[in-house]
Amino acid sequence: MASSSCLASPSGATLCRPRRPRCRVACSAADAGGSTGPAWAKGAGRLACGVLAAWSVASASNPVIAASQRLPPLSTEPNRCERAFVGNTIGQANGVYDKPLDLRFCDYTNEKTNLKGKSLAAALMSEAKFDGADMSEVVMSKAYAVGASFKGTDFTNAVIDRVNFEKADLTGAIFKNTVLSGSTFDDAKMDDVVFEDTIIGYIDLQKLCTNTSISPDARLELGCR
């Protein structure tokens, strides 16, 4: 059974175009009447593009944390790394917090249980290791992951919003049915990254495709030109 990924494209038509076993739903403003295809496909495309549009509006006023931005001193809290297993509250989901979630230099290698589904809003993750970790269904909003390692990390069904992955190692990471919104991947290592049914905005896609370490197969799956 074919699956589909949604891209927010500048013009509005909901299109399904088979490539390999999957198809891509592209959204553009031109879809007033000429588009063909089953009603469920059109509905799914509009829903996903609506989510992306809402996320883009929110992201515009809260850009990604720049690598040059001054960060607070490293937390001296003895159990600061374990705080990732609790995550943030709903009220902190947009990066508003009294105390930062400081995970810098923490090691979560092969952590398969305690990170799943957590909210890691505004987390400071630089130089941390998440290699082989299960981060499925995680919500990462305005996180700072410059230089962090996510080799083989599973981001299935995760929401990755305004995360700075500059110089991070994402080799072999899995972005399956993942929302990627407003995040940056400058100089990140993205060899063998898996993109399957990834939901990504048109502008974000253009920026992501400038990363030359993405494999030809992944570029094809994303729709890079």
PDB file of C-alpha atoms in Angstrom:
ATOM      1  CA  MET A   1       0.000   0.000   0.000  1.00  0.00           C
ATOM      2  CA  ALA A   2       1.501   3.325  -1.047  1.00  0.00           C
ATOM      3  CA  SER A   3       2.144   5.966   1.570  1.00  0.00           C
ATOM      4  CA  SER A   4       2.539   9.701   1.033  1.00  0.00           C
ATOM      5  CA  SER A   5       4.596  12.619   2.263  1.00  0.00           C
ATOM      6  CA  CYS A   6       3.289  16.154   2.252  1.00  0.00           C
ATOM      7  CA  LEU A   7       5.168  19.179   1.018  1.00  0.00           C
ATOM      8  CA  ALA A   8       3.851  22.717   1.282  1.00  0.00           C
ATOM      9  CA  SER A   9       4.534  24.118  -2.141  1.00  0.00           C
ATOM     10  CA  PRO A  10       3.927  27.765  -3.115  1.00  0.00           C
ATOM     11  CA  SER A  11       1.113  27.148  -5.553  1.00  0.00           C
ATOM     12  CA  GLY A  12      -1.964  24.939  -3.696  1.00  0.00           C
ATOM     13  CA  ALA A  13      -2.793  21.847  -5.763  1.00  0.00           C
ATOM     14  CA  THR A  14      -3.046  18.561  -4.038  1.00  0.00           C
ATOM     15  CA  LEU A  15      -1.147  16.182  -6.278  1.00  0.00           C
ATOM     16  CA  CYS A  16      -0.215  12.560  -5.875  1.00  0.00           C
ATOM     17  CA  ARG A  17       2.649  11.419  -8.025  1.00  0.00           C
ATOM     18  CA  PRO A  18       3.962   7.860  -7.684  1.00  0.00           C
ATOM     19  CA  ARG A  19       7.737   7.476  -7.244  1.00  0.00           C
ATOM     20  CA  ARG A  20       8.805   4.007  -6.310  1.00  0.00           C
ATOM     21  CA  PRO A  21       6.128   2.471  -4.022  1.00  0.00           C
ATOM     22  CA  ARG A  22       5.285   5.854  -2.467  1.00  0.00           C
ATOM     23  CA  CYS A  23       3.663   9.056  -3.659  1.00  0.00           C
ATOM     24  CA  ARG A  24       4.106  12.674  -2.671  1.00  0.00           C
ATOM     25  CA  VAL A  25       1.253  15.048  -1.876  1.00  0.00           C
ATOM     26  CA  ALA A  26       2.238  18.588  -2.826  1.00  0.00           C
ATOM     27  CA  CYS A  27       0.125  21.538  -1.766  1.00  0.00           C
ATOM     28  CA  SER A  28      -0.258  24.740  -3.698  1.00  0.00           C
ATOM     29  CA  ALA A  29      -2.694  27.556  -4.246  1.00  0.00           C
ATOM     30  CA  ALA A  30      -3.572  26.459  -7.743  1.00  0.00           C
ATOM     31  CA  ASP A  31      -5.783  23.591  -6.650  1.00  0.00           C
ATOM     32  CA  ALA A  32      -9.140  25.242  -7.172  1.00  0.00           C
ATOM     33  CA  GLY A  33     -10.475  22.734  -9.512  1.00  0.00           C
ATOM     34  CA  GLY A  34      -8.161  20.883 -11.820  1.00  0.00           C
ATOM     35  CA  SER A  35      -6.797  18.326  -9.405  1.00  0.00           C
ATOM     36  CA  THR A  36      -7.876  14.734  -9.665  1.00  0.00           C
ATOM     37  CA  GLY A  37      -7.679  11.881  -7.251  1.00  0.00           C
ATOM     38  CA  PRO A  38      -9.653  10.349  -4.407  1.00  0.00           C
ATOM     39  CA  ALA A  39     -11.306  12.607  -1.834  1.00  0.00           C
ATOM     40  CA  TRP A  40      -9.356  11.102   1.069  1.00  0.00           C
ATOM     41  CA  ALA A  41      -6.058  12.049  -0.593  1.00  0.00           C
ATOM     42  CA  LYS A  42      -7.187  15.642  -1.062  1.00  0.00           C
ATOM     43  CA  GLY A  43      -8.394  15.821   2.525  1.00  0.00           C
ATOM     44  CA  ALA A  44      -5.180  14.386   3.907  1.00  0.00           C
ATOM     45  CA  GLY A  45      -3.134  16.788   1.831  1.00  0.00           C
ATOM     46  CA  ARG A  46      -5.116  19.818   2.988  1.00  0.00           C
ATOM     47  CA  LEU A  47      -4.866  18.720   6.616  1.00  0.00           C
ATOM     48  CA  ALA A  48      -1.096  18.229   6.497  1.00  0.00           C
ATOM     49  CA  CYS A  49      -0.556  21.497   4.644  1.00  0.00           C
ATOM     50  CA  GLY A  50      -2.783  23.294   7.137  1.00  0.00           C
ATOM     51  CA  VAL A  51      -0.619  21.988   9.965  1.00  0.00           C
ATOM     52  CA  LEU A  52       2.494  23.174   8.163  1.00  0.00           C
ATOM     53  CA  ALA A  53       0.988  26.597   7.509  1.00  0.00           C
ATOM     54  CA  ALA A  54       0.079  27.078  11.165  1.00  0.00           C
ATOM     55  CA  TRP A  55       3.528  25.921  12.227  1.00  0.00           C
ATOM     56  CA  SER A  56       5.183  28.308   9.784  1.00  0.00           C
ATOM     57  CA  VAL A  57       3.312  31.291  11.220  1.00  0.00           C
ATOM     58  CA  ALA A  58       4.365  30.347  14.750  1.00  0.00           C
ATOM     59  CA  SER A  59       7.936  29.703  13.668  1.00  0.00           C
ATOM     60  CA  ALA A  60       8.321  33.038  11.915  1.00  0.00           C
ATOM     61  CA  SER A  61       8.094  35.005  15.152  1.00  0.00           C
ATOM     62  CA  ASN A  62      10.277  32.526  17.074  1.00  0.00           C
ATOM     63  CA  PRO A  63      13.284  31.687  14.889  1.00  0.00           C
ATOM     64  CA  VAL A  64      15.790  28.946  15.562  1.00  0.00           C
ATOM     65  CA  ILE A  65      18.416  29.650  18.229  1.00  0.00           C
ATOM     66  CA  ALA A  66      21.554  30.797  16.407  1.00  0.00           C
ATOM     67  CA  ALA A  67      24.850  29.020  16.974  1.00  0.00           C
ATOM     68  CA  SER A  68      26.458  32.357  17.841  1.00  0.00           C
ATOM     69  CA  GLN A  69      23.900  33.133  20.544  1.00  0.00           C
ATOM     70  CA  ARG A  70      25.273  33.356  24.043  1.00  0.00           C
ATOM     71  CA  LEU A  71      24.182  30.400  26.160  1.00  0.00           C
ATOM     72  CA  PRO A  72      23.812  30.222  29.939  1.00  0.00           C
ATOM     73  CA  PRO A  73      26.548  28.545  32.005  1.00  0.00           C
ATOM     74  CA  LEU A  74      26.398  24.762  32.246  1.00  0.00           C
ATOM     75  CA  SER A  75      23.927  23.715  34.930  1.00  0.00           C
ATOM     76  CA  THR A  76      25.425  22.384  38.150  1.00  0.00           C
ATOM     77  CA  GLU A  77      22.273  20.413  38.965  1.00  0.00           C
ATOM     78  CA  PRO A  78      23.493  16.875  39.812  1.00  0.00           C
ATOM     79  CA  ASN A  79      20.684  15.079  37.967  1.00  0.00           C
ATOM     80  CA  ARG A  80      20.354  17.466  35.036  1.00  0.00           C
ATOM     81  CA  CYS A  81      20.798  14.706  32.434  1.00  0.00           C
ATOM     82  CA  GLU A  82      17.950  12.676  33.952  1.00  0.00           C
ATOM     83  CA  ARG A  83      15.602  15.626  33.423  1.00  0.00           C
ATOM     84  CA  ALA A  84      15.295  14.541  29.786  1.00  0.00           C
ATOM     85  CA  PHE A  85      13.399  11.462  30.995  1.00  0.00           C
ATOM     86  CA  VAL A  86      10.714  13.769  32.404  1.00  0.00           C
ATOM     87  CA  GLY A  87      10.824  16.484  29.762  1.00  0.00           C
ATOM     88  CA  ASN A  88       9.060  19.803  29.854  1.00  0.00           C
ATOM     89  CA  THR A  89       5.503  20.621  30.796  1.00  0.00           C
ATOM     90  CA  ILE A  90       2.868  21.615  28.251  1.00  0.00           C
ATOM     91  CA  GLY A  91       3.292  25.240  29.296  1.00  0.00           C
ATOM     92  CA  GLN A  92       6.932  25.071  28.214  1.00  0.00           C
ATOM     93  CA  ALA A  93       6.224  23.571  24.828  1.00  0.00           C
ATOM     94  CA  ASN A  94       6.892  26.831  22.999  1.00  0.00           C
ATOM     95  CA  GLY A  95      10.255  27.361  24.626  1.00  0.00           C
ATOM     96  CA  VAL A  96       9.020  29.511  27.520  1.00  0.00           C
ATOM     97  CA  TYR A  97      10.635  28.361  30.748  1.00  0.00           C
ATOM     98  CA  ASP A  98      12.031  29.534  34.075  1.00  0.00           C
ATOM     99  CA  LYS A  99      14.841  27.004  34.098  1.00  0.00           C
ATOM    100  CA  PRO A 100      16.449  25.636  30.924  1.00  0.00           C
ATOM    101  CA  LEU A 101      16.504  21.930  30.201  1.00  0.00           C
ATOM    102  CA  ASP A 102      20.281  21.625  30.119  1.00  0.00           C
ATOM    103  CA  LEU A 103      21.328  18.361  28.472  1.00  0.00           C
ATOM    104  CA  ARG A 104      24.706  19.532  27.186  1.00  0.00           C
ATOM    105  CA  PHE A 105      27.403  16.830  27.161  1.00  0.00           C
ATOM    106  CA  CYS A 106      24.920  14.201  28.449  1.00  0.00           C
ATOM    107  CA  ASP A 107      25.176  10.673  27.043  1.00  0.00           C
ATOM    108  CA  TYR A 108      21.946   8.891  26.032  1.00  0.00           C
ATOM    109  CA  THR A 109      23.569   6.347  23.726  1.00  0.00           C
ATOM    110  CA  ASN A 110      21.178   3.453  22.937  1.00  0.00           C
ATOM    111  CA  GLU A 111      18.499   4.813  25.289  1.00  0.00           C
ATOM    112  CA  LYS A 112      15.439   2.896  24.065  1.00  0.00           C
ATOM    113  CA  THR A 113      12.742   3.716  26.620  1.00  0.00           C
ATOM    114  CA  ASN A 114      12.997   6.920  28.604  1.00  0.00           C
ATOM    115  CA  LEU A 115      13.085   9.500  25.800  1.00  0.00           C
ATOM    116  CA  LYS A 116      10.092   8.306  23.786  1.00  0.00           C
ATOM    117  CA  GLY A 117       7.270  10.835  23.564  1.00  0.00           C
ATOM    118  CA  LYS A 118       8.960  13.439  25.754  1.00  0.00           C
ATOM    119  CA  SER A 119       8.710  17.199  25.244  1.00  0.00           C
ATOM    120  CA  LEU A 120      12.205  18.648  25.010  1.00  0.00           C
ATOM    121  CA  ALA A 121      11.238  22.265  24.385  1.00  0.00           C
ATOM    122  CA  ALA A 122      14.099  24.770  24.427  1.00  0.00           C
ATOM    123  CA  ALA A 123      16.512  22.025  25.474  1.00  0.00           C
ATOM    124  CA  LEU A 124      20.221  22.815  25.360  1.00  0.00           C
ATOM    125  CA  MET A 125      21.646  19.700  23.704  1.00  0.00           C
ATOM    126  CA  SER A 126      24.997  20.755  22.261  1.00  0.00           C
ATOM    127  CA  GLU A 127      27.716  18.079  22.382  1.00  0.00           C
ATOM    128  CA  ALA A 128      25.234  15.554  23.835  1.00  0.00           C
ATOM    129  CA  LYS A 129      25.097  11.981  22.492  1.00  0.00           C
ATOM    130  CA  PHE A 130      21.824  10.384  21.404  1.00  0.00           C
ATOM    131  CA  ASP A 131      23.368   7.693  19.185  1.00  0.00           C
ATOM    132  CA  GLY A 132      20.973   4.789  18.652  1.00  0.00           C
ATOM    133  CA  ALA A 133      18.355   6.329  20.944  1.00  0.00           C
ATOM    134  CA  ASP A 134      14.621   5.913  20.437  1.00  0.00           C
ATOM    135  CA  MET A 135      13.256   9.468  20.232  1.00  0.00           C
ATOM    136  CA  SER A 136      10.028   8.537  18.501  1.00  0.00           C
ATOM    137  CA  GLU A 137       7.094  10.885  19.164  1.00  0.00           C
ATOM    138  CA  VAL A 138       9.428  13.409  20.811  1.00  0.00           C
ATOM    139  CA  VAL A 139       8.465  17.082  20.577  1.00  0.00           C
ATOM    140  CA  MET A 140      11.578  19.233  20.145  1.00  0.00           C
ATOM    141  CA  SER A 141      10.780  22.928  19.860  1.00  0.00           C
ATOM    142  CA  LYS A 142      13.458  25.644  19.825  1.00  0.00           C
ATOM    143  CA  ALA A 143      16.108  23.174  20.950  1.00  0.00           C
ATOM    144  CA  TYR A 144      19.809  23.920  20.541  1.00  0.00           C
ATOM    145  CA  ALA A 145      21.594  20.813  19.261  1.00  0.00           C
ATOM    146  CA  VAL A 146      24.733  22.313  17.727  1.00  0.00           C
ATOM    147  CA  GLY A 147      27.464  19.678  17.572  1.00  0.00           C
ATOM    148  CA  ALA A 148      25.277  16.978  19.134  1.00  0.00           C
ATOM    149  CA  SER A 149      25.408  13.372  17.923  1.00  0.00           C
ATOM    150  CA  PHE A 150      22.254  11.599  16.710  1.00  0.00           C
ATOM    151  CA  LYS A 151      23.801   8.693  14.797  1.00  0.00           C
ATOM    152  CA  GLY A 152      21.064   6.144  14.107  1.00  0.00           C
ATOM    153  CA  THR A 153      18.541   8.009  16.271  1.00  0.00           C
ATOM    154  CA  ASP A 154      14.894   7.124  15.589  1.00  0.00           C
ATOM    155  CA  PHE A 155      12.735  10.258  15.185  1.00  0.00           C
ATOM    156  CA  THR A 156       9.647   8.392  13.931  1.00  0.00           C
ATOM    157  CA  ASN A 157       6.427  10.417  14.455  1.00  0.00           C
ATOM    158  CA  ALA A 158       8.421  13.206  16.137  1.00  0.00           C
ATOM    159  CA  VAL A 159       7.841  16.946  15.819  1.00  0.00           C
ATOM    160  CA  ILE A 160      11.113  18.785  15.158  1.00  0.00           C
ATOM    161  CA  ASP A 161      10.395  22.520  15.254  1.00  0.00           C
ATOM    162  CA  ARG A 162      13.006  25.303  15.102  1.00  0.00           C
ATOM    163  CA  VAL A 163      15.864  23.066  16.191  1.00  0.00           C
ATOM    164  CA  ASN A 164      19.436  24.099  15.419  1.00  0.00           C
ATOM    165  CA  PHE A 165      21.301  20.999  14.197  1.00  0.00           C
ATOM    166  CA  GLU A 166      24.338  22.923  12.973  1.00  0.00           C
ATOM    167  CA  LYS A 167      27.416  20.653  12.801  1.00  0.00           C
ATOM    168  CA  ALA A 168      25.421  17.820  14.396  1.00  0.00           C
ATOM    169  CA  ASP A 169      26.071  14.213  13.351  1.00  0.00           C
ATOM    170  CA  LEU A 170      22.795  12.748  12.079  1.00  0.00           C
ATOM    171  CA  THR A 171      24.345   9.834  10.205  1.00  0.00           C
ATOM    172  CA  GLY A 172      21.732   7.100   9.743  1.00  0.00           C
ATOM    173  CA  ALA A 173      19.024   8.969  11.665  1.00  0.00           C
ATOM    174  CA  ILE A 174      15.415   8.021  10.869  1.00  0.00           C
ATOM    175  CA  PHE A 175      12.845  10.712  10.078  1.00  0.00           C
ATOM    176  CA  LYS A 176       9.759   8.620   9.384  1.00  0.00           C
ATOM    177  CA  ASN A 177       6.427  10.456   9.413  1.00  0.00           C
ATOM    178  CA  THR A 178       8.325  13.273  11.133  1.00  0.00           C
ATOM    179  CA  VAL A 179       7.333  16.937  11.049  1.00  0.00           C
ATOM    180  CA  LEU A 180      10.381  19.094  10.231  1.00  0.00           C
ATOM    181  CA  SER A 181       9.593  22.773  10.613  1.00  0.00           C
ATOM    182  CA  GLY A 182      11.903  25.771  10.689  1.00  0.00           C
ATOM    183  CA  SER A 183      14.966  23.718  11.660  1.00  0.00           C
ATOM    184  CA  THR A 184      18.506  24.264  10.389  1.00  0.00           C
ATOM    185  CA  PHE A 185      21.033  21.630   9.329  1.00  0.00           C
ATOM    186  CA  ASP A 186      24.042  23.763   8.355  1.00  0.00           C
ATOM    187  CA  ASP A 187      27.203  21.642   8.086  1.00  0.00           C
ATOM    188  CA  ALA A 188      25.387  18.685   9.676  1.00  0.00           C
ATOM    189  CA  LYS A 189      26.465  15.158   8.726  1.00  0.00           C
ATOM    190  CA  MET A 190      23.432  13.529   7.106  1.00  0.00           C
ATOM    191  CA  ASP A 191      24.866  10.462   5.389  1.00  0.00           C
ATOM    192  CA  ASP A 192      22.374   7.578   5.144  1.00  0.00           C
ATOM    193  CA  VAL A 193      19.586   9.565   6.827  1.00  0.00           C
ATOM    194  CA  VAL A 194      16.186   7.972   6.180  1.00  0.00           C
ATOM    195  CA  PHE A 195      13.372  10.307   5.114  1.00  0.00           C
ATOM    196  CA  GLU A 196      10.074   8.451   4.781  1.00  0.00           C
ATOM    197  CA  ASP A 197       6.709  10.232   4.702  1.00  0.00           C
ATOM    198  CA  THR A 198       8.467  13.276   6.147  1.00  0.00           C
ATOM    199  CA  ILE A 199       6.250  16.341   6.477  1.00  0.00           C
ATOM    200  CA  ILE A 200       8.232  19.446   5.596  1.00  0.00           C
ATOM    201  CA  GLY A 201       7.444  22.920   4.307  1.00  0.00           C
ATOM    202  CA  TYR A 202       8.547  24.014   0.846  1.00  0.00           C
ATOM    203  CA  ILE A 203      11.027  26.652   2.062  1.00  0.00           C
ATOM    204  CA  ASP A 204      12.412  24.303   4.730  1.00  0.00           C
ATOM    205  CA  LEU A 205      12.851  21.650   2.045  1.00  0.00           C
ATOM    206  CA  GLN A 206      14.846  24.013  -0.144  1.00  0.00           C
ATOM    207  CA  LYS A 207      17.180  24.790   2.760  1.00  0.00           C
ATOM    208  CA  LEU A 208      17.540  21.131   3.728  1.00  0.00           C
ATOM    209  CA  CYS A 209      18.415  20.143   0.175  1.00  0.00           C
ATOM    210  CA  THR A 210      21.480  22.414   0.246  1.00  0.00           C
ATOM    211  CA  ASN A 211      23.147  19.906   2.584  1.00  0.00           C
ATOM    212  CA  THR A 212      25.412  17.962   0.247  1.00  0.00           C
ATOM    213  CA  SER A 213      25.893  15.009   2.606  1.00  0.00           C
ATOM    214  CA  ILE A 214      22.315  13.789   2.009  1.00  0.00           C
ATOM    215  CA  SER A 215      22.428  10.612  -0.087  1.00  0.00           C
ATOM    216  CA  PRO A 216      20.978  10.480  -3.625  1.00  0.00           C
ATOM    217  CA  ASP A 217      18.195   8.129  -2.474  1.00  0.00           C
ATOM    218  CA  ALA A 218      17.219  10.471   0.364  1.00  0.00           C
ATOM    219  CA  ARG A 219      17.280  13.446  -2.005  1.00  0.00           C
ATOM    220  CA  LEU A 220      14.954  11.576  -4.327  1.00  0.00           C
ATOM    221  CA  GLU A 221      12.612  10.714  -1.464  1.00  0.00           C
ATOM    222  CA  LEU A 222      12.552  14.343  -0.321  1.00  0.00           C
ATOM    223  CA  GLY A 223      12.072  15.680  -3.828  1.00  0.00           C
ATOM    224  CA  CYS A 224      15.279  17.748  -3.911  1.00  0.00           C
ATOM    225  CA  ARG A 225      15.956  19.260  -7.327  1.00  0.00           C
TER     226      ARG A 225
END
